[in-house]
PDB file of C-alpha atoms in Angstrom:
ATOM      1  CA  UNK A 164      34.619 -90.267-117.826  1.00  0.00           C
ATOM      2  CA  UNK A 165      32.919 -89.226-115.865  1.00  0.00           C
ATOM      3  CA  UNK A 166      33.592 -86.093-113.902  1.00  0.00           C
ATOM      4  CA  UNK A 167      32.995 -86.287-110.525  1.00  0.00           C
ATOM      5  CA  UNK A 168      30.424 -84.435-109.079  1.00  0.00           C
ATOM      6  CA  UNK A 169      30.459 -81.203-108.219  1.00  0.00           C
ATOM      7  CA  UNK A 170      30.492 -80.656-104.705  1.00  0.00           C
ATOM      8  CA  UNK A 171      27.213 -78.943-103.227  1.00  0.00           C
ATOM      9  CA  UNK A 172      27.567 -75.860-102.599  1.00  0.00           C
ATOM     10  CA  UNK A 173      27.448 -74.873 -99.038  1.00  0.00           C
ATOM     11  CA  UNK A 174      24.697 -73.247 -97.721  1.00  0.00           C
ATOM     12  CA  UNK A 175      25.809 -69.327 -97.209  1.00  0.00           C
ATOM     13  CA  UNK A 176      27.161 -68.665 -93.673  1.00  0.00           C
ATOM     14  CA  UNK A 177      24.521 -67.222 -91.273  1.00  0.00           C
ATOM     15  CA  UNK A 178      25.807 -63.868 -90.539  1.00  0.00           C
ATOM     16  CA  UNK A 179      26.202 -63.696 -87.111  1.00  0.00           C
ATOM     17  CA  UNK A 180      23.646 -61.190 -85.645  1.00  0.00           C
ATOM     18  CA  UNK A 181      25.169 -57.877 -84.015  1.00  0.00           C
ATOM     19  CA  UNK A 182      26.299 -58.350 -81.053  1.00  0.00           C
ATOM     20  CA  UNK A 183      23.749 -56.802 -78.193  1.00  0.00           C
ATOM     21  CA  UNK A 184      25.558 -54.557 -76.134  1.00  0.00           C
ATOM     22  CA  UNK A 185      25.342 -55.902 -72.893  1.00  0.00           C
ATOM     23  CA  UNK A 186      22.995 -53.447 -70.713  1.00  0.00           C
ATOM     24  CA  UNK A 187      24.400 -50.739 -68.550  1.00  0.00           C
ATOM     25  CA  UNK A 188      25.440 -51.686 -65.632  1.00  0.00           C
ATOM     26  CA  UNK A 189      23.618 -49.915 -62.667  1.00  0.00           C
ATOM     27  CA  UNK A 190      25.640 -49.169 -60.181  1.00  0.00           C
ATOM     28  CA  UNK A 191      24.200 -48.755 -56.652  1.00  0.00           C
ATOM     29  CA  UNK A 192      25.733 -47.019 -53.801  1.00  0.00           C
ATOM     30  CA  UNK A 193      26.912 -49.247 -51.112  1.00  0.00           C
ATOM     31  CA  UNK A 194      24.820 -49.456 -48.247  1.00  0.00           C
ATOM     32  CA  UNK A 195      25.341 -47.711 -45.438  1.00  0.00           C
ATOM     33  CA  UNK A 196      26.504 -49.982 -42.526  1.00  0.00           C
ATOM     34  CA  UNK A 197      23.304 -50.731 -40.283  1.00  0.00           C
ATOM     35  CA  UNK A 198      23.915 -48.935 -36.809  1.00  0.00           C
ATOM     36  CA  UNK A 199      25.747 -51.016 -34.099  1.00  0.00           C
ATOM     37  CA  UNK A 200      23.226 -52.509 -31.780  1.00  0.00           C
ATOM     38  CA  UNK A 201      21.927 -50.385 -29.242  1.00  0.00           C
ATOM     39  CA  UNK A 202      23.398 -51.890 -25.729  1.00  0.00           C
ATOM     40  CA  UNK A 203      20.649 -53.411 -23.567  1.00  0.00           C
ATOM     41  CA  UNK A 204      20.334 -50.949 -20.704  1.00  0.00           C
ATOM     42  CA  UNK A 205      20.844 -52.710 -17.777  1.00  0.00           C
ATOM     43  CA  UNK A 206      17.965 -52.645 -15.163  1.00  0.00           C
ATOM     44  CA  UNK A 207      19.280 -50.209 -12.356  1.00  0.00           C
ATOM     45  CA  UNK A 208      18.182 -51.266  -8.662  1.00  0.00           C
ATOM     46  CA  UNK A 209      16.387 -48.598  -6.919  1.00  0.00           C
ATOM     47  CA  UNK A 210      17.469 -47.581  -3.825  1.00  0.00           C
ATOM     48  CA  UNK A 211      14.570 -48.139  -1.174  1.00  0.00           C
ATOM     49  CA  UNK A 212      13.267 -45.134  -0.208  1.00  0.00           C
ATOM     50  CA  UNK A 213      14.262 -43.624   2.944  1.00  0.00           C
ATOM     51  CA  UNK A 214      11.503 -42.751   5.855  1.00  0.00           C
ATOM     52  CA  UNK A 215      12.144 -38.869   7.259  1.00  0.00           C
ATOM     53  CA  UNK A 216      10.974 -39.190  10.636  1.00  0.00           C
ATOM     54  CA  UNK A 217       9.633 -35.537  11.103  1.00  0.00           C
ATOM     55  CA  UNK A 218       9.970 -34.517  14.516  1.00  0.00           C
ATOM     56  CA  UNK A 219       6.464 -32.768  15.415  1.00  0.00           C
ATOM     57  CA  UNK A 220       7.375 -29.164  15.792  1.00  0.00           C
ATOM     58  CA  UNK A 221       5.608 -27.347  18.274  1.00  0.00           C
ATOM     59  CA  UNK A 222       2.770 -24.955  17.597  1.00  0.00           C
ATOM     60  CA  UNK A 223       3.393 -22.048  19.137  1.00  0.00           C
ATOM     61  CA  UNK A 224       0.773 -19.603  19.288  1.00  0.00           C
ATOM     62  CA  UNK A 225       1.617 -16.152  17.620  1.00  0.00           C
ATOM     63  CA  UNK A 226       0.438 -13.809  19.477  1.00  0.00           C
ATOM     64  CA  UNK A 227      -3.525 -12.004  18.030  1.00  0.00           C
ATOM     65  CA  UNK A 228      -3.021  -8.881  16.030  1.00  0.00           C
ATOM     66  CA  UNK A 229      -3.772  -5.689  18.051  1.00  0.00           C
ATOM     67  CA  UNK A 230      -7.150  -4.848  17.100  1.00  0.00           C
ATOM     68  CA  UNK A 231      -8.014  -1.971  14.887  1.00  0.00           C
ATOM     69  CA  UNK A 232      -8.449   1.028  16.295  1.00  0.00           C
ATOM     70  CA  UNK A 233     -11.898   1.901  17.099  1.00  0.00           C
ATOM     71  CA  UNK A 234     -13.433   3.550  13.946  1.00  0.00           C
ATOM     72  CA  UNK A 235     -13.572   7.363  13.928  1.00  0.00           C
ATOM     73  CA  UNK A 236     -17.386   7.912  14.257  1.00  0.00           C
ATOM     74  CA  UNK A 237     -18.260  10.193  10.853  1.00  0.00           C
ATOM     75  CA  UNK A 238     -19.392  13.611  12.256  1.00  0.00           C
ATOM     76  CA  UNK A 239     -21.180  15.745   9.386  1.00  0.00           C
ATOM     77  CA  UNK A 240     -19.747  19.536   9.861  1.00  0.00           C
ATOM     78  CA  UNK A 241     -23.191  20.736  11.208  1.00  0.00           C
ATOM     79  CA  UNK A 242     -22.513  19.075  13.992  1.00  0.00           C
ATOM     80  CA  UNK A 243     -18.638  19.707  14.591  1.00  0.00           C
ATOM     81  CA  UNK A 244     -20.087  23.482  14.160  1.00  0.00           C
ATOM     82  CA  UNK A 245     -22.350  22.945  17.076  1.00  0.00           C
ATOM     83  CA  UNK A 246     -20.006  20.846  18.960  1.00  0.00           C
ATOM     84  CA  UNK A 247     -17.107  23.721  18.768  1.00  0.00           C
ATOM     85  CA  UNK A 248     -20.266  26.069  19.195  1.00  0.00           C
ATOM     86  CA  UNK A 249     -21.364  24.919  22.805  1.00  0.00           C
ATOM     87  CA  UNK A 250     -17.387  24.652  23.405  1.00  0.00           C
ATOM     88  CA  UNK A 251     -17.045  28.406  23.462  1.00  0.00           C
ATOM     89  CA  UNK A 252     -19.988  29.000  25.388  1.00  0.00           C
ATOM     90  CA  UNK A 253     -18.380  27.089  27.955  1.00  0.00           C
ATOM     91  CA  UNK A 254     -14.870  28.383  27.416  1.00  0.00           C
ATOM     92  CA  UNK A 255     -16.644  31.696  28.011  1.00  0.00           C
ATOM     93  CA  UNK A 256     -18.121  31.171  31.230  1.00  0.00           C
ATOM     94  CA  UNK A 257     -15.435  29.513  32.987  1.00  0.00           C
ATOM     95  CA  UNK A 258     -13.476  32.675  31.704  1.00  0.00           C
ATOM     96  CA  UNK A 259     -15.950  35.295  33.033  1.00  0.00           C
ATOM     97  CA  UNK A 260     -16.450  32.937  35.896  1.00  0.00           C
ATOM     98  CA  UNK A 261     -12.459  33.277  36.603  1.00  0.00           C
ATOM     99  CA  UNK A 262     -12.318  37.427  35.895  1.00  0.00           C
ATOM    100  CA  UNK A 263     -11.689  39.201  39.104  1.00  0.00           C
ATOM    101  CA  UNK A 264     -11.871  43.139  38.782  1.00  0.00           C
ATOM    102  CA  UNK A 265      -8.311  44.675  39.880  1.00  0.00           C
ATOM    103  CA  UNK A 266      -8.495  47.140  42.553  1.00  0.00           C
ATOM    104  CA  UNK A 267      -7.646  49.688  40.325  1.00  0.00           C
ATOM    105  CA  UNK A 268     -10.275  48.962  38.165  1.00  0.00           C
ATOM    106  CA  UNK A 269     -12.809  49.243  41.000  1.00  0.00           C
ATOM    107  CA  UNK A 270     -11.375  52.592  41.993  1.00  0.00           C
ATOM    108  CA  UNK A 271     -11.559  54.118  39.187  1.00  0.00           C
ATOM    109  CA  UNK A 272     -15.063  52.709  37.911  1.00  0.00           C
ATOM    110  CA  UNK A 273     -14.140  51.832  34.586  1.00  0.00           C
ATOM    111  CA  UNK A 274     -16.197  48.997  32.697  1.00  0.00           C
ATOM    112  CA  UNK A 275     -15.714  47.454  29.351  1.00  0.00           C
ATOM    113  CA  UNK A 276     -15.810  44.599  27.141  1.00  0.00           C
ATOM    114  CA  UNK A 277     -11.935  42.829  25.479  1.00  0.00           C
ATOM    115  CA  UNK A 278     -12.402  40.600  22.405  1.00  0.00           C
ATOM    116  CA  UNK A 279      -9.774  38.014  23.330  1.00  0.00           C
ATOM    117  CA  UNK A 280      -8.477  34.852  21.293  1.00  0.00           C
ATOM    118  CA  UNK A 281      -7.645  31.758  23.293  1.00  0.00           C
ATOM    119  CA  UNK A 282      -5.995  28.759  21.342  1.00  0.00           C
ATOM    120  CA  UNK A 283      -6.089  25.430  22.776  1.00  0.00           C
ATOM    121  CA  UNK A 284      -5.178  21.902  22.218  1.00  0.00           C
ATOM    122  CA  UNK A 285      -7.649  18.920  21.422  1.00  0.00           C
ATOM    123  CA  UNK A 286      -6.649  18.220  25.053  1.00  0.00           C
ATOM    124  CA  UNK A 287      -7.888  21.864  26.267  1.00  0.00           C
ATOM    125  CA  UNK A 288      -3.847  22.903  27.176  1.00  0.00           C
ATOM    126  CA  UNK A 289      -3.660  26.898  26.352  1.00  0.00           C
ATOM    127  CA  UNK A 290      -1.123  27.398  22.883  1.00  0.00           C
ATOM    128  CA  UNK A 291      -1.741  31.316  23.333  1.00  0.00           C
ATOM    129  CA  UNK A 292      -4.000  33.857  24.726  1.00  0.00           C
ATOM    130  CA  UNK A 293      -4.227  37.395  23.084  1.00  0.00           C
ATOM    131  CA  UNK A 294      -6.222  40.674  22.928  1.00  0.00           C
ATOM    132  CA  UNK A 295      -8.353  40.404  19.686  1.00  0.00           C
ATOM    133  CA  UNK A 296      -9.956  43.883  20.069  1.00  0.00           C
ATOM    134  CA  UNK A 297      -8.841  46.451  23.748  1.00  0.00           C
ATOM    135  CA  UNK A 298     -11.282  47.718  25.903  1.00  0.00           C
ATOM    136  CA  UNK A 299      -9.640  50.953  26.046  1.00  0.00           C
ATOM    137  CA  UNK A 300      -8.734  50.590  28.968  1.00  0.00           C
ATOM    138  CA  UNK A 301      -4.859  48.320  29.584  1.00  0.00           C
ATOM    139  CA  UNK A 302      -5.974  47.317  33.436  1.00  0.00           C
ATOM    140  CA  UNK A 303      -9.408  45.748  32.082  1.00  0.00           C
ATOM    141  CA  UNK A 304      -7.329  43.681  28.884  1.00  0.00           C
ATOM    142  CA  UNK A 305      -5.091  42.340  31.047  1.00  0.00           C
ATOM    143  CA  UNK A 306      -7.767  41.031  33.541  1.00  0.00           C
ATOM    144  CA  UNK A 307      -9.156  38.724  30.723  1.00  0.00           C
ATOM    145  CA  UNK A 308      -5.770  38.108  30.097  1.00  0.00           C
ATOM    146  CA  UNK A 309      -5.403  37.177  33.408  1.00  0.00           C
ATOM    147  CA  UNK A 310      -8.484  35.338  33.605  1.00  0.00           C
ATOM    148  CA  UNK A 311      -7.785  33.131  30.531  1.00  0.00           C
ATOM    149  CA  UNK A 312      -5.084  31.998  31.656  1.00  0.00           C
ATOM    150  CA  UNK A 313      -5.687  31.003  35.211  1.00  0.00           C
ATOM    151  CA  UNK A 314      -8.242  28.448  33.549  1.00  0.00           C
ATOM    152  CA  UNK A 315      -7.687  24.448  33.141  1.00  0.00           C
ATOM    153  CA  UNK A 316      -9.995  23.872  29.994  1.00  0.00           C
ATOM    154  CA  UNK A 317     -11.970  20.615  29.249  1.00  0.00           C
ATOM    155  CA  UNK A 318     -10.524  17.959  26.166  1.00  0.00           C
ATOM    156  CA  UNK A 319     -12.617  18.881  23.280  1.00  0.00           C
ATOM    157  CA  UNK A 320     -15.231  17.217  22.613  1.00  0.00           C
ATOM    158  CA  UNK A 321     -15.081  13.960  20.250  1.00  0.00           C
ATOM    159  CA  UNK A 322     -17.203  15.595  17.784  1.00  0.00           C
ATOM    160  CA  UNK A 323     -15.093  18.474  17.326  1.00  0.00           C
ATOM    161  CA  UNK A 324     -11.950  18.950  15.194  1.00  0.00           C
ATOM    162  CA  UNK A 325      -9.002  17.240  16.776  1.00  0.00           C
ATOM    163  CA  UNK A 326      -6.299  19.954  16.050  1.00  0.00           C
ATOM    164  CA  UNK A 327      -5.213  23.146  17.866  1.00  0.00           C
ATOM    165  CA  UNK A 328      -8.516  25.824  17.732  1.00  0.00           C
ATOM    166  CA  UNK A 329      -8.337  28.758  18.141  1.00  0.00           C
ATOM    167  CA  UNK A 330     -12.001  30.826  20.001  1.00  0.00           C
ATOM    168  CA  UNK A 331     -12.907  34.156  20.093  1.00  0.00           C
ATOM    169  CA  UNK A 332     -14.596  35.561  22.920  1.00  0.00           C
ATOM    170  CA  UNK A 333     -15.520  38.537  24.705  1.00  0.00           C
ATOM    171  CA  UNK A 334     -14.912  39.423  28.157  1.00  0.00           C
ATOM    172  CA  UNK A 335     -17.253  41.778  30.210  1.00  0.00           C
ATOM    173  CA  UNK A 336     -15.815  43.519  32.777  1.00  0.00           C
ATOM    174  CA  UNK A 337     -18.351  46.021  34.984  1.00  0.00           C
ATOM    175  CA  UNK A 338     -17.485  48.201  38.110  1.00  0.00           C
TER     176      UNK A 338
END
């Protein structure tokens, strides 16, 4: 008899491969929301401009700045020297001009010369008279006393100082 055949063998089992692991998952961060949308603005009329009527105002005229003061002319001191100079020569004969000789004087035929000092103001007023230097002799000092002060004096000069001076000058007094 025959024995039956002998079954083929089956072909070995393909061994399953390993299994892949799947890949790693990558996880990404949600996105962030998208901004709302912006509003549309809204055109805003603009208001029409308003006219100013400007009332004209009247021009009135400020009165001119006083003018400067004339300019003090620049005298060099040579010449406020001379100026104040020729002033005492007149200051002296207006004083010698005004001496009288007291009666007592005359009797007694006395002469002599006082050194007096005579300080005045820019506008020639007398500040003070005094005897500088006597004669000797009382009656004759207080003649040129007497005689500077019974003077009006002239302004100064405008090239001379313009403050109180004071002048030195002698008197002559003969029988």
């Amino acid at each position: 008899m025959l024995a039956p055949p002998k079954p083929k063998p089956l072909p070995p089992k393909p061994i399953p491969p390993k299994p892949i692991p799947p890949p790693p998952k990558t996880v990404t961060p949600p996105l962030p929301k998208p901004p709302p949308p912006k509003p549309i603005p809204r055109p805003v009329p603009r208001p029409k401009p308003v006219q100013h009527i400007v009332k004209p105002v009247p021009h009135i005229e400020q009165p001119a700045p006083p003018p400067p003061p004339p300019a003090v002319p620049v005298v060099s001191a040579a010449e406020m020297e001379t100026a104040t100079q020729l002033y005492a020569g007149r200051l002296r004969e207006l004083v010698q001009a005004n001496l009288t000789v007291p009666e007592d004087v005359q009797m007694m035929q006395l002469s002599g010369t006082t050194v007096i000092s005579i300080r005045l103001a820019p506008d020639g007023s007398i500040l003070s008279v005094a005897v500088v230097r006597s004669s000797g002799a009382p009656p004759i000092d207080r003649a040129a006393i007497a005689a500077a002060r019974g003077q009006s004096y002239p302004a100064f000069a405008k090239d001379m100082p313009q403050r109180p001076t004071s002048f030195t000058l002698s008197v002559h007094l003969k029988d």
